[in-house]
GROMACS .gro file of C-alpha atoms in nm:
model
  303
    1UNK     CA    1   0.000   0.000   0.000
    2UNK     CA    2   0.111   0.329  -0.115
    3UNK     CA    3   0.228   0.644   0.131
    4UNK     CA    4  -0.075   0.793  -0.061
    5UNK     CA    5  -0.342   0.584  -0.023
    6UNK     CA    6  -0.272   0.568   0.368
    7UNK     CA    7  -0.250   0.906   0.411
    8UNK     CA    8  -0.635   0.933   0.279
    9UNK     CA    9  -0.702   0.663   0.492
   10UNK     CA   10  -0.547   0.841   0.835
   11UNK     CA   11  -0.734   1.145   0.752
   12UNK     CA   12  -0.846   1.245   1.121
   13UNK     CA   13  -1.046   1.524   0.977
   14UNK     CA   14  -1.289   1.269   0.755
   15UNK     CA   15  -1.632   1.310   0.898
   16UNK     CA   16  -1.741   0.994   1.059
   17UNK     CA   17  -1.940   0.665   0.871
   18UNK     CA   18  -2.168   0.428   0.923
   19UNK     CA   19  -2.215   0.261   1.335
   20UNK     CA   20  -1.984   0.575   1.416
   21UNK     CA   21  -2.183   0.877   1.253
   22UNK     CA   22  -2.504   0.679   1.422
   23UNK     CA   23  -2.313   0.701   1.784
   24UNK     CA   24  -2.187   1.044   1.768
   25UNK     CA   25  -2.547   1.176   1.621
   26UNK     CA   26  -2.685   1.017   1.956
   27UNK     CA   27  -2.400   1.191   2.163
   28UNK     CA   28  -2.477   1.506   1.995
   29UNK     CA   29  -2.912   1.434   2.112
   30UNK     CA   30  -2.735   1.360   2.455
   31UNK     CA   31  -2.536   1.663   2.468
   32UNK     CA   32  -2.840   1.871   2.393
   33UNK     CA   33  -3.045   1.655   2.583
   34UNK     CA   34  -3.210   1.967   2.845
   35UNK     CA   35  -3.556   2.154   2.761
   36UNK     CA   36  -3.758   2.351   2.900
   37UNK     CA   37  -3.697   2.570   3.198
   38UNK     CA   38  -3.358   2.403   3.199
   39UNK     CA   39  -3.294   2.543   2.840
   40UNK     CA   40  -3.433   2.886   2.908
   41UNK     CA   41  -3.171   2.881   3.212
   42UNK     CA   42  -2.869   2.755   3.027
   43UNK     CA   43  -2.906   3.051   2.762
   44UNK     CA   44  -2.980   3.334   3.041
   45UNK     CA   45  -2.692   3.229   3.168
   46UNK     CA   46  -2.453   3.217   2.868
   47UNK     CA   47  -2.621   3.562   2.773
   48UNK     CA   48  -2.487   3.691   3.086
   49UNK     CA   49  -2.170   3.571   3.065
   50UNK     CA   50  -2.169   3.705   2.731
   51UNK     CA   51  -2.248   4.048   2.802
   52UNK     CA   52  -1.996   4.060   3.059
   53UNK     CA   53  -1.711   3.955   2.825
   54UNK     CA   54  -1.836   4.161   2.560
   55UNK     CA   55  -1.937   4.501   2.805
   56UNK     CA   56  -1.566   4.673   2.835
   57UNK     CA   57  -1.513   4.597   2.453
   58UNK     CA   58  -1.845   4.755   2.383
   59UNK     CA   59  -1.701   5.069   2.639
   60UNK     CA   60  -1.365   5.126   2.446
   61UNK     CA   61  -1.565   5.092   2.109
   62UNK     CA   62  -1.795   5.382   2.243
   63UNK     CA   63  -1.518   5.596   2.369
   64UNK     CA   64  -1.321   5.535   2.041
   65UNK     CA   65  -1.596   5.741   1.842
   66UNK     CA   66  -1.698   5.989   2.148
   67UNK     CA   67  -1.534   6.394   2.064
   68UNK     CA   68  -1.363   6.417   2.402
   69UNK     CA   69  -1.583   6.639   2.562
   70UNK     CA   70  -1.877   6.353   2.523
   71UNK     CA   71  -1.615   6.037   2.645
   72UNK     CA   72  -1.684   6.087   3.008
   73UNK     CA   73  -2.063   6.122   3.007
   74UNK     CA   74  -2.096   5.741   3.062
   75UNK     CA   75  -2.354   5.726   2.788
   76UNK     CA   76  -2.416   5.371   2.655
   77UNK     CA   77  -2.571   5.505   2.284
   78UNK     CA   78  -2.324   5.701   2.103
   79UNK     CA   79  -2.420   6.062   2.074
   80UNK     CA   80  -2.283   6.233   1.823
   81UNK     CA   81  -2.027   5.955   1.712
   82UNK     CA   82  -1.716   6.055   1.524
   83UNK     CA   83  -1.412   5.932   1.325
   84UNK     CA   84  -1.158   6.190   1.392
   85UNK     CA   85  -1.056   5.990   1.700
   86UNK     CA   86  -0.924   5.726   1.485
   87UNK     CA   87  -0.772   5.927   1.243
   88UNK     CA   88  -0.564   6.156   1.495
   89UNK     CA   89  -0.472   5.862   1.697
   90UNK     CA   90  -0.363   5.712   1.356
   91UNK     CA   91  -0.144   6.005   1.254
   92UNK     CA   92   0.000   6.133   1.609
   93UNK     CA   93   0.026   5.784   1.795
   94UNK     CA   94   0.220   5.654   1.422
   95UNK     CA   95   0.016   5.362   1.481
   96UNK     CA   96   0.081   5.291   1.109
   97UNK     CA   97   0.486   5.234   1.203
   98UNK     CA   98   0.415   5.051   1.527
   99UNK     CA   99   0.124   4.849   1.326
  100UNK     CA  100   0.396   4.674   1.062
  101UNK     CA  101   0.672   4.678   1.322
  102UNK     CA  102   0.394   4.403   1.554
  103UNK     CA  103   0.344   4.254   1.218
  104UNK     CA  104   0.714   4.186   1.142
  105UNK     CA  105   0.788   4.011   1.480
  106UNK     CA  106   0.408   3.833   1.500
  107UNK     CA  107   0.510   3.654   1.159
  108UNK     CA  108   0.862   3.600   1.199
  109UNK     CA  109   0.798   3.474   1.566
  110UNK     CA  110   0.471   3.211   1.410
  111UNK     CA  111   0.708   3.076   1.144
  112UNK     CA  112   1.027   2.989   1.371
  113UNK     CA  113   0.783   2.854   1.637
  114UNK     CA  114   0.609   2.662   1.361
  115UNK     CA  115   0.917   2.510   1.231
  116UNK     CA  116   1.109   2.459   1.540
  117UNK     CA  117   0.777   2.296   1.729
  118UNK     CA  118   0.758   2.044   1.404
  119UNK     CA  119   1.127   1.955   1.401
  120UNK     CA  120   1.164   1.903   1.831
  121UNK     CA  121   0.840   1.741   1.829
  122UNK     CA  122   0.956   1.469   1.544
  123UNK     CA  123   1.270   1.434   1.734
  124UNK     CA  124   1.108   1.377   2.079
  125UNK     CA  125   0.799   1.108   1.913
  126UNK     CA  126   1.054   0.944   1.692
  127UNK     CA  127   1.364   0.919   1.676
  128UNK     CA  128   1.541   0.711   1.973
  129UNK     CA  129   1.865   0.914   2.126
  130UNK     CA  130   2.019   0.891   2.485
  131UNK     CA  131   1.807   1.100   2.729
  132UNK     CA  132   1.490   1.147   2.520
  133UNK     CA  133   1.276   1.121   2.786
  134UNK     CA  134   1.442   1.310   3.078
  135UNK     CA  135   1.541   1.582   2.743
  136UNK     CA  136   1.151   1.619   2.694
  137UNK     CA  137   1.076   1.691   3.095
  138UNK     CA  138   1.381   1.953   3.106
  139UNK     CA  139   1.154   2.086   2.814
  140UNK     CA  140   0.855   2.107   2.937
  141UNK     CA  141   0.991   2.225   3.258
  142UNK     CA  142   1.043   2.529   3.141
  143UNK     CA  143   0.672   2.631   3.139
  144UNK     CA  144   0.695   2.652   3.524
  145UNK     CA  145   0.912   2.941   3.466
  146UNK     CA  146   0.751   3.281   3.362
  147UNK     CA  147   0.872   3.476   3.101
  148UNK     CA  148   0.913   3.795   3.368
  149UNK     CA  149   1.150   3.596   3.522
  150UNK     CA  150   1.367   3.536   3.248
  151UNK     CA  151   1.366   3.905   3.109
  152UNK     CA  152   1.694   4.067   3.278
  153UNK     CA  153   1.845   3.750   3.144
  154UNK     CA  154   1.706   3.764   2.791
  155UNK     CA  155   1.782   4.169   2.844
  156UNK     CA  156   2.129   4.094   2.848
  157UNK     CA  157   2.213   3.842   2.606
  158UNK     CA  158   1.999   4.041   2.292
  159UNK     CA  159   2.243   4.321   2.453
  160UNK     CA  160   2.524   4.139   2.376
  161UNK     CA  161   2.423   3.996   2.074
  162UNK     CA  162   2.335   4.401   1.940
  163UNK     CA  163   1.939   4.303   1.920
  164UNK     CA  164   1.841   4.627   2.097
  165UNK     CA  165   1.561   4.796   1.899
  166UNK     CA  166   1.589   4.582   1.608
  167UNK     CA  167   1.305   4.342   1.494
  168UNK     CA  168   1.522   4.038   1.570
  169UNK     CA  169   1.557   4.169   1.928
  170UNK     CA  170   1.198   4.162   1.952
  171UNK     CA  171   1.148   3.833   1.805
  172UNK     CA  172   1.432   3.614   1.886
  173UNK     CA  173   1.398   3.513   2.240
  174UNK     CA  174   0.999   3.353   2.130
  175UNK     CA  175   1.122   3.153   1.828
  176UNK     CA  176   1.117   2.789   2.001
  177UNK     CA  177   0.826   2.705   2.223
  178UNK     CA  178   0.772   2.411   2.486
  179UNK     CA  179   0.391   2.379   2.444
  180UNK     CA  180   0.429   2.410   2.080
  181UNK     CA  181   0.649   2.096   2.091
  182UNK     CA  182   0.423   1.957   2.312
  183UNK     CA  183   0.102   1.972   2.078
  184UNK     CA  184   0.299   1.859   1.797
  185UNK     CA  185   0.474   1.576   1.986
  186UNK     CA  186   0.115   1.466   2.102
  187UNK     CA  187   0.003   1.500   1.743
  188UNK     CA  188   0.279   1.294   1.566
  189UNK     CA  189   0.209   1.024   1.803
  190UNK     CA  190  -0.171   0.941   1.729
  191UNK     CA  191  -0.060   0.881   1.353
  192UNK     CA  192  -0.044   0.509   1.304
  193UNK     CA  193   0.330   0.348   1.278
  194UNK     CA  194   0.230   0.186   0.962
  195UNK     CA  195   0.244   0.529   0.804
  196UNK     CA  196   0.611   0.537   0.923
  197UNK     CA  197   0.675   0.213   0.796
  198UNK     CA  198   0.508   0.273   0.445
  199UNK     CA  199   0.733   0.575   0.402
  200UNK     CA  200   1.042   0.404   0.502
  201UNK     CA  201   0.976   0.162   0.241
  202UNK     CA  202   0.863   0.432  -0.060
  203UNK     CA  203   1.225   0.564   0.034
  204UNK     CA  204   1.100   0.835   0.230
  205UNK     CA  205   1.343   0.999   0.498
  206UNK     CA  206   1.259   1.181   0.802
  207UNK     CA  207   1.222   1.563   0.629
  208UNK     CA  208   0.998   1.342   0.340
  209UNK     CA  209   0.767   1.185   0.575
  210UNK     CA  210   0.746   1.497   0.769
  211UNK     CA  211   0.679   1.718   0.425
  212UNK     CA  212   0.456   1.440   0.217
  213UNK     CA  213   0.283   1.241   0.529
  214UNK     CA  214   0.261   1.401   0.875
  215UNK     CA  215   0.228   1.819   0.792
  216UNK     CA  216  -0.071   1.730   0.583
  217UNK     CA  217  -0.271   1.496   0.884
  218UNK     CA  218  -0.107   1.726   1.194
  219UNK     CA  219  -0.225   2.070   0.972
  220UNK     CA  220  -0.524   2.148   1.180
  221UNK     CA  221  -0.278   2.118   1.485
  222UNK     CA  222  -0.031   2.309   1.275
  223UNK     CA  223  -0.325   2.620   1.212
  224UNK     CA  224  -0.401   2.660   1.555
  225UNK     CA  225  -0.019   2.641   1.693
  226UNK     CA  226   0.016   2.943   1.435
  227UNK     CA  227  -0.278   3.137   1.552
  228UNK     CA  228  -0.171   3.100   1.889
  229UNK     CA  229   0.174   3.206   1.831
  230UNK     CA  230   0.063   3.491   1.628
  231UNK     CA  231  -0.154   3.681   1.869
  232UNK     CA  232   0.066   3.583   2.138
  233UNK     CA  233   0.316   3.810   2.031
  234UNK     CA  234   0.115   4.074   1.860
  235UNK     CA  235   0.007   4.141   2.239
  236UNK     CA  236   0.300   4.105   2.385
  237UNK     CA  237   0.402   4.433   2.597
  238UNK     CA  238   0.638   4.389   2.833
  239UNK     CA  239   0.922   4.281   2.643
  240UNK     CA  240   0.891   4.537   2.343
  241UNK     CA  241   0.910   4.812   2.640
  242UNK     CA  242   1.254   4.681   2.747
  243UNK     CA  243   1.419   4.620   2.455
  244UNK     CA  244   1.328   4.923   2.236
  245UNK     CA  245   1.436   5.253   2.342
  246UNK     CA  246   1.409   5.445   1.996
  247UNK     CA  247   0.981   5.540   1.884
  248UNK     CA  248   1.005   5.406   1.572
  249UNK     CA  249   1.058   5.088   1.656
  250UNK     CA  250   0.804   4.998   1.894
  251UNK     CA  251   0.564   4.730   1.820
  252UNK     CA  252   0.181   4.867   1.876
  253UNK     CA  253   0.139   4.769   2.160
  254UNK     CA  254   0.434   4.923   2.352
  255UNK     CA  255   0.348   5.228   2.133
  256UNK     CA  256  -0.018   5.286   2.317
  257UNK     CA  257   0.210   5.372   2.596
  258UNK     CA  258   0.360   5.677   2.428
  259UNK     CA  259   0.013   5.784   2.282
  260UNK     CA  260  -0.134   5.721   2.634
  261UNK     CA  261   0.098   5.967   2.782
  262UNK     CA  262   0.106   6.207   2.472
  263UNK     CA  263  -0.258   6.230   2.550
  264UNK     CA  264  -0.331   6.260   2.920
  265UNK     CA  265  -0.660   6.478   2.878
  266UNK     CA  266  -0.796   6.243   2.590
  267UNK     CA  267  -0.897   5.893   2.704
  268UNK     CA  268  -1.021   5.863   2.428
  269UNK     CA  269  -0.698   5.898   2.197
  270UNK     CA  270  -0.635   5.571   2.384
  271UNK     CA  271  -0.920   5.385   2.341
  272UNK     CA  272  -0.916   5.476   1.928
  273UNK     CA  273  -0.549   5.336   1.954
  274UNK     CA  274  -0.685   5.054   2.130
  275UNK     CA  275  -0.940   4.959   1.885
  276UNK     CA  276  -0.674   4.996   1.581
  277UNK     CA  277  -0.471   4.770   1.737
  278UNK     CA  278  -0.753   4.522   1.769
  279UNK     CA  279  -0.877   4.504   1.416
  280UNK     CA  280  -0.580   4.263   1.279
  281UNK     CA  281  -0.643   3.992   1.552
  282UNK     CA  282  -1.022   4.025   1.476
  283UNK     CA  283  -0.971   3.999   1.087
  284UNK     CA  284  -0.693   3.681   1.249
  285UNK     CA  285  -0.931   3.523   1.399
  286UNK     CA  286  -1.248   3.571   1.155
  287UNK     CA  287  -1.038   3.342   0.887
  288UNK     CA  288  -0.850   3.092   1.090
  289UNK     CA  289  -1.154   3.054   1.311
  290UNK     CA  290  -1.203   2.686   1.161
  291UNK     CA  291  -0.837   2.597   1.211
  292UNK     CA  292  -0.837   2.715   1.494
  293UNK     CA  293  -1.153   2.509   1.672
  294UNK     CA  294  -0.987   2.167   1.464
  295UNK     CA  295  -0.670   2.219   1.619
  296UNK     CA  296  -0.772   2.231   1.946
  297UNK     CA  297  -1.081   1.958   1.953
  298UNK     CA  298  -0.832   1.741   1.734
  299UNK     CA  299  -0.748   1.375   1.925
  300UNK     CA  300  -1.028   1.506   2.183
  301UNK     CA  301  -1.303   1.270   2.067
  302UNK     CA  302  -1.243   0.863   2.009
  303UNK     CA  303  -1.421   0.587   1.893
   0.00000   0.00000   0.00000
């Protein structure tokens, strides 16, 4: 049997046949089992929670089109809404720098994580090397550690190394991650053996069957690694502030600092720089959405 042909077969994404479809449309009835009072409930309750997630949004949104003599009259319609917040917080915050700057290091941080996750996660689900195992738990020890504690270090060696205010000084101490190597490790190793084996016998080495067998059945793990990496470090703030000192070259998020305190007496500057900000991880998330839900509910569900 052909690398192919068991590849199409190994498809985790195929939608389920036959006695399975039957069992998971009676899990789904099960699931959705409560009506009634019980129903009504379940929704007032998610409709709370709901407007409570989606309340401070809705505030900055408002404030982002209120003239600044309206933003602190706690109305919850819009009066007299206007979009010369968002252009002046466009043209004196340079949001337009500071937006491509957070672009720059988002990508180049979701590609190295991307391909370094793929590679140490191959290494630690297949291939057999002295110290695999206690290699792995160093690695995953390392998400006990927070990243604050690790930033005078990190401060010092992108010193060293001349990274200060330059993009790769923002992006290089993100470009490996432990619980990207940990998804992909976990995905690699619910792909049957015989794939392995098939490969090995087309001729296939370890960067073939990686390239022509397991990106292609690990890709919805794959999309929502990326995602995560992505807006991960298009929010990060605390490192940008320590390792750029010059304005242009702060990502957008360190940069609604300076247009917070260029504009003391306008909340509201703040709150249109706020929503800028916002619109690429909404557009993010609006198209990777179904990656995104795959990748994490992939492996959850058996049988």
């Amino acid at each position: 049997m052909s690398v192919e042909s068991m590849v199409q077969n190994a498809d985790p994404t195929a939608p389920p046949t036959g006695t399975s479809a039957i069992l998971a449309a009676g899990r789904a009835r099960a699931w959705d089992e409560p009506r009634g009072i019980r129903r009504v409930l379940r929704y007032a309750l998610l409709v709370v929670i709901a407007a409570a997630v989606l309340f401070p949004v809705y505030t900055t949104v408002l404030a982002a089109f209120s003239p600044s003599d309206r933003v602190l009259d706690r109305r919850l319609i819009p009066g007299e809404p206007t979009f010369g917040v968002i252009a002046k917080a466009w043209t004196e915050g340079r949001l337009g720098r500071y937006l491509w700057n957070s672009f720059l290091v988002a990508m180049l941080v979701t590609i190295a994580q991307v391909v370094t996750s793929m590679l140490s996660g191959y290494a630690f689900a297949h291939l057999r090397f002295p110290g695999r195992r206690v290699g792995f738990a160093l690695f995953l020890s390392t998400l006990l550690v927070p990243f604050e504690a690790t930033v005078v270090v990190n401060l010092d060696t992108i010193e060293w190394l001349g990274g200060i205010n330059t993009i790769r000084g923002l992006a290089l101490p993100f470009m490996a991650s432990a619980v990207g190597t940990f998804l992909i490790r976990q995905a690699l190793l619910t792909l049957p053996s015989e794939l392995r084996d098939a490969a090995r016998v087309d001729g296939l080495g370890h960067i073939g069957y990686l390239r022509h067998v397991a990106i292609p059945l690990v890709r919805p793990t794959l999309g929502a690694l990326a995602l995560f990496s992505f807006l991960a470090s298009w929010n990060q703030y605390l490192w940008p502030s320590q390792v750029v000192t010059r304005d242009d070259q702060h990502t957008v998020q360190s940069g609604l600092r300076l247009l917070g305190k260029s504009g003391l007496n306008e909340p509201n500057l703040v709150m249109a720089g706020t929503v800028i900000a916002a619109v690429p991880i909404v557009i993010a998330l609006v198209l990777f959405q179904r990656q995104l839900v795959r990748g994490l509910t992939a492996g959850a569900v058996k049988g």
